[in-house]
Coordinates of N, CA, C and O in Angstrom, one line a residue:
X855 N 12.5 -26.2 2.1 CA 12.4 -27.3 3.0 C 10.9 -27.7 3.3 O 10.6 -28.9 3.4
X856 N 10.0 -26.6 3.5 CA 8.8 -27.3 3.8 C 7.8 -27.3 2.9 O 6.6 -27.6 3.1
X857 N 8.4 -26.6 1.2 CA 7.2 -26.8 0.4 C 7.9 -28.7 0.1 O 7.1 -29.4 -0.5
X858 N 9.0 -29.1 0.4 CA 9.0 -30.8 0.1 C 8.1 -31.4 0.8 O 7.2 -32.3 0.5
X859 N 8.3 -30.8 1.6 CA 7.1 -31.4 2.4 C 5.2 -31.5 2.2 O 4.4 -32.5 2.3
X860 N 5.0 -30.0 2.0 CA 3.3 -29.8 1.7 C 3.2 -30.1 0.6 O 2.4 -31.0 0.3
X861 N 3.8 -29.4 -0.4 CA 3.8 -29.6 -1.9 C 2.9 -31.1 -2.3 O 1.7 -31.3 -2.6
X862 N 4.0 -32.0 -2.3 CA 3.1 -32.8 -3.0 C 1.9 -33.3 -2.0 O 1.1 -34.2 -2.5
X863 N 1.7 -33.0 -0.9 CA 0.1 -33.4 -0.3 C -0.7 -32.2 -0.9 O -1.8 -32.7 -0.8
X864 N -0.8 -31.5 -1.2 CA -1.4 -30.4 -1.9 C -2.0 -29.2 -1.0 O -3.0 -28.6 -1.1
X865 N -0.8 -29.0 0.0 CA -1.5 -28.4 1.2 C -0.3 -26.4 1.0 O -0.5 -25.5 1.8
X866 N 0.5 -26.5 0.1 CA 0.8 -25.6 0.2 C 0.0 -24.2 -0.3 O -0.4 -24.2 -1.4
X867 N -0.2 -23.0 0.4 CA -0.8 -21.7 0.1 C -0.2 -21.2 -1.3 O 1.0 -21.0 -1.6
X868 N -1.4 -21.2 -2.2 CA -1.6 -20.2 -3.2 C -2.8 -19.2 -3.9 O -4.0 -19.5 -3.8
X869 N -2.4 -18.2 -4.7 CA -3.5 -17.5 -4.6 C -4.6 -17.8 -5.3 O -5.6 -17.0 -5.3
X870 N -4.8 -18.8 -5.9 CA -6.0 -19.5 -6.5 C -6.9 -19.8 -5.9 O -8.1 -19.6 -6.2
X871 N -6.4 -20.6 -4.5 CA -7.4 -21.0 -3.8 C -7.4 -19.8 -2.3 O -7.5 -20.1 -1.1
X872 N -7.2 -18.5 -2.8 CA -7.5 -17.6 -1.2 C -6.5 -17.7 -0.4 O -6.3 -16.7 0.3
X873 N -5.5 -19.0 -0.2 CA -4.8 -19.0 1.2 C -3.7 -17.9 1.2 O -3.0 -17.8 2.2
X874 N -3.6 -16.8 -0.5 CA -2.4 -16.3 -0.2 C -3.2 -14.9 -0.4 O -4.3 -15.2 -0.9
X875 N -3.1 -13.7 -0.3 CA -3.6 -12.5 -0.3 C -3.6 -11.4 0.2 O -3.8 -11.4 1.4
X876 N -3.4 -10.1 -0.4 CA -2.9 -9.1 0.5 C -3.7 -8.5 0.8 O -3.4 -7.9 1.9
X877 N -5.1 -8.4 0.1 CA -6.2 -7.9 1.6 C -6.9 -9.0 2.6 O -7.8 -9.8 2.5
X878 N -6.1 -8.6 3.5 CA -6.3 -9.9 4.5 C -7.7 -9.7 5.3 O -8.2 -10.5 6.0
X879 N -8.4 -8.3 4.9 CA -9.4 -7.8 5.8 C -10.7 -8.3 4.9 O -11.8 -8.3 5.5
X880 N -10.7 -8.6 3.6 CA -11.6 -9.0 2.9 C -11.8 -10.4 2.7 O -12.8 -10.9 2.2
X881 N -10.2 -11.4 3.1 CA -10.7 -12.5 3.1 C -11.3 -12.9 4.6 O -12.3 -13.7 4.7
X882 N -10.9 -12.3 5.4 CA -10.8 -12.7 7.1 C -13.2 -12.8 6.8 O -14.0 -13.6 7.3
X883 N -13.4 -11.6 6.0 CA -15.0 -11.4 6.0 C -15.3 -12.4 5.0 O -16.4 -12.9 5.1
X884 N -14.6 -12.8 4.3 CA -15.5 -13.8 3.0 C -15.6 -15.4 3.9 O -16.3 -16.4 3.6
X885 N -14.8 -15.1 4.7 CA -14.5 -16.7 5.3 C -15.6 -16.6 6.3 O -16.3 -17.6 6.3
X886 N -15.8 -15.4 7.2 CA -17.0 -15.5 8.3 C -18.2 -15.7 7.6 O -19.1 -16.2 8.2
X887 N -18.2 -15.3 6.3 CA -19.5 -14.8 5.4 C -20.2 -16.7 5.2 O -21.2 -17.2 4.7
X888 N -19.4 -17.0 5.7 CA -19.8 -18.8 5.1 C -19.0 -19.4 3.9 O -19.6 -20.0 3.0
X889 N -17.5 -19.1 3.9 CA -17.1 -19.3 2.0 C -16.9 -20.9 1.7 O -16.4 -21.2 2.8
X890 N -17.0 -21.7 1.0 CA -16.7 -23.0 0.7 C -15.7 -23.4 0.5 O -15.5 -23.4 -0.7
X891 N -15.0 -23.8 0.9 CA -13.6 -24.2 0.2 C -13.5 -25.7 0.2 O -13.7 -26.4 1.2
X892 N -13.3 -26.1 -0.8 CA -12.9 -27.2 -1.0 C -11.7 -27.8 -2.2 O -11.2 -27.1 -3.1
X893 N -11.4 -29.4 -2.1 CA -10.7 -29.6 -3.3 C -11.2 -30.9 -4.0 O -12.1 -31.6 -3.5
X894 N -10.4 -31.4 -5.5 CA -10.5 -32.6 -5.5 C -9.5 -32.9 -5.6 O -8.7 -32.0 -6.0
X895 N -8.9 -34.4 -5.3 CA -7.8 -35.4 -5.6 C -7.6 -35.8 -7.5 O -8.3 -35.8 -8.5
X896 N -6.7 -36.0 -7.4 CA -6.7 -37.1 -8.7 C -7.5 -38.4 -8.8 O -7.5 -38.9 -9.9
X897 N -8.2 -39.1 -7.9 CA -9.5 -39.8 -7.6 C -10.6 -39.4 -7.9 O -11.5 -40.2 -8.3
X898 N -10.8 -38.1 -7.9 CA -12.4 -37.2 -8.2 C -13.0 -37.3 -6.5 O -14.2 -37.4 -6.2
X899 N -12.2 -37.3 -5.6 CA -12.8 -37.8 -4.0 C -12.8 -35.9 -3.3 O -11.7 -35.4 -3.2
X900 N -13.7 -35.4 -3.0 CA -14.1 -34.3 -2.8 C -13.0 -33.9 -1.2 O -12.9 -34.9 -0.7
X901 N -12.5 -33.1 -0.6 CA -12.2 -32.5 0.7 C -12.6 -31.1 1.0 O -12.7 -30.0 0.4
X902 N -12.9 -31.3 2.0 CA -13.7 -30.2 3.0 C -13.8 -30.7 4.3 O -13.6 -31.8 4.8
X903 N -14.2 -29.4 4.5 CA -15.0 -29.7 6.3 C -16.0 -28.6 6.4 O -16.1 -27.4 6.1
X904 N -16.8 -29.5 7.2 CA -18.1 -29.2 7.2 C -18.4 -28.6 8.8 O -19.4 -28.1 9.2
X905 N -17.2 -28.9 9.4 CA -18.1 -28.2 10.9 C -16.9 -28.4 11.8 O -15.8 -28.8 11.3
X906 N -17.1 -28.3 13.1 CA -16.1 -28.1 13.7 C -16.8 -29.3 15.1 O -18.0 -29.6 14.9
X907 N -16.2 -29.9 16.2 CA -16.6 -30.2 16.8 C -17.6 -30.4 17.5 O -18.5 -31.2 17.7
X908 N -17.2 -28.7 18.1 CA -18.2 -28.2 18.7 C -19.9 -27.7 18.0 O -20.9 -27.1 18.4
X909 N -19.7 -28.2 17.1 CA -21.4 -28.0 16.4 C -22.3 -29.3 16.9 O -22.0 -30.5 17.1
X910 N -23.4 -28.8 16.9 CA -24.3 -29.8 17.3 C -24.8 -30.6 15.7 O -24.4 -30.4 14.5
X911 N -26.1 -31.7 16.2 CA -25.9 -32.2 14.7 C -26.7 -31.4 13.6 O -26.5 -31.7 12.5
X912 N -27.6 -30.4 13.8 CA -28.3 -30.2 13.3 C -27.3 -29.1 12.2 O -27.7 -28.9 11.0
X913 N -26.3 -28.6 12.6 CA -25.4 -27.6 12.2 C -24.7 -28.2 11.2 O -24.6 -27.6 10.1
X914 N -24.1 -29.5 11.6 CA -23.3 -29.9 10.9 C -24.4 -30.8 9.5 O -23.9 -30.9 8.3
X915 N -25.6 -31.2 9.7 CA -26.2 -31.7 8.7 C -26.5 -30.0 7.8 O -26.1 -30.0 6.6
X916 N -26.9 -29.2 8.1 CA -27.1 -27.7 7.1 C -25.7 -27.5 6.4 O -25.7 -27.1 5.3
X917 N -24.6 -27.7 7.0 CA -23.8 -27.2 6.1 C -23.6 -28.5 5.0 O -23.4 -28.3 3.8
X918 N -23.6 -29.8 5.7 CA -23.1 -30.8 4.5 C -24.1 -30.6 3.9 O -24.2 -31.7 3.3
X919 N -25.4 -29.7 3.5 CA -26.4 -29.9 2.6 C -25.8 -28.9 1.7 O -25.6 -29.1 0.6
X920 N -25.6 -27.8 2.3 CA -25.0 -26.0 1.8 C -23.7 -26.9 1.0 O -23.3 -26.3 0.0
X921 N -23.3 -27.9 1.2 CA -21.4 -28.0 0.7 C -22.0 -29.2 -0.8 O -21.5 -29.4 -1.9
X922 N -23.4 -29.8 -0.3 CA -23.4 -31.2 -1.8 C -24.4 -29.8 -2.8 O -24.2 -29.7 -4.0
X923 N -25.4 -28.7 -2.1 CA -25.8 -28.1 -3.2 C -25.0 -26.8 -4.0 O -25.4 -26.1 -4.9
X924 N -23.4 -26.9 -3.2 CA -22.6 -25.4 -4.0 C -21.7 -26.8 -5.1 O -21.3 -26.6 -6.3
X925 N -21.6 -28.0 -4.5 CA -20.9 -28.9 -5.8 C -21.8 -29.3 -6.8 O -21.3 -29.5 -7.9
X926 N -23.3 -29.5 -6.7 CA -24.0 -29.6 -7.7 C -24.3 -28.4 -8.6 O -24.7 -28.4 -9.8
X927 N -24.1 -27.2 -7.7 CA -24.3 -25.9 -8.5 C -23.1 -25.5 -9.6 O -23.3 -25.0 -10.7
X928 N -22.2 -25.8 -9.1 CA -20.3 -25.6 -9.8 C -20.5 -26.7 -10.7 O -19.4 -26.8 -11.2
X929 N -21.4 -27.7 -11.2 CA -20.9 -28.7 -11.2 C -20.7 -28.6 -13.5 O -21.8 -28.2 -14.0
X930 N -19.9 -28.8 -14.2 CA -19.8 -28.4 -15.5 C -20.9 -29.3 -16.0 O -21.5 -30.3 -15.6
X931 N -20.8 -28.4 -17.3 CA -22.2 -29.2 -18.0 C -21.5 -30.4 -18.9 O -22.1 -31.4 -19.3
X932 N -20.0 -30.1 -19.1 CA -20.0 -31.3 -19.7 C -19.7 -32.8 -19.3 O -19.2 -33.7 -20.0
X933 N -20.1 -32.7 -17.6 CA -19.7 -33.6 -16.8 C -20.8 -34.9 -17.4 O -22.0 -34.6 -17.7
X934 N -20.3 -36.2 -17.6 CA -21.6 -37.1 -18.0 C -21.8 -37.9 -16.9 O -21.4 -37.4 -15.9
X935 N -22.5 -39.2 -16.7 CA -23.0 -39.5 -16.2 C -23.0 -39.3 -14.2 O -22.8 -38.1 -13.8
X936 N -23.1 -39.9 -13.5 CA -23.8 -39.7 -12.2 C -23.2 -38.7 -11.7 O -22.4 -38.4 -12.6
X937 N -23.0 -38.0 -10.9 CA -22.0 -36.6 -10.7 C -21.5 -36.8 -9.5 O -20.2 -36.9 -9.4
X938 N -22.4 -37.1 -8.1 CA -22.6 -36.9 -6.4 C -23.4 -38.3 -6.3 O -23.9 -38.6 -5.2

């Protein structure tokens, strides 16, 4: 009943992307550690989040720099023209 639901928004947990795993003590650390998560659409339109409310702006500009230089780092070589 509620993978009808998440499924096709692409929000259901699996172990590819971390949300499913049984050492929970090593993701709980990879996540404090700073980890990236993000996705793409069938668009190529990037999701994430970059900060939480309560961050001031200077917080939230460091990580959206940390989140465009880990997609330019990931980014394949056989990707062609403009990328970001």
């Amino acid at each position: 009943k509620l993978g009808r639901f998440l499924g096709p928004r692409g929000l259901m947990p699996n172990p590819k992307s971390g949300t499913v795993t049984m050492d929970v003590a090593d993701a709980v650390k990879t996540v404090k550690a700073g980890q990236i998560d993000f996705r793409v659409d069938k668009f190529g339109i990037l999701h994430t989040s970059v900060g939480k409310i309560s961050f001031d702006a200077t917080a939230i500009k460091e990580n959206a720099e940390a989140f465009l230089s880990t997609v330019m780092r990931l980014r394949p070589a056989s990707a062609k023209g403009l990328y970001v």
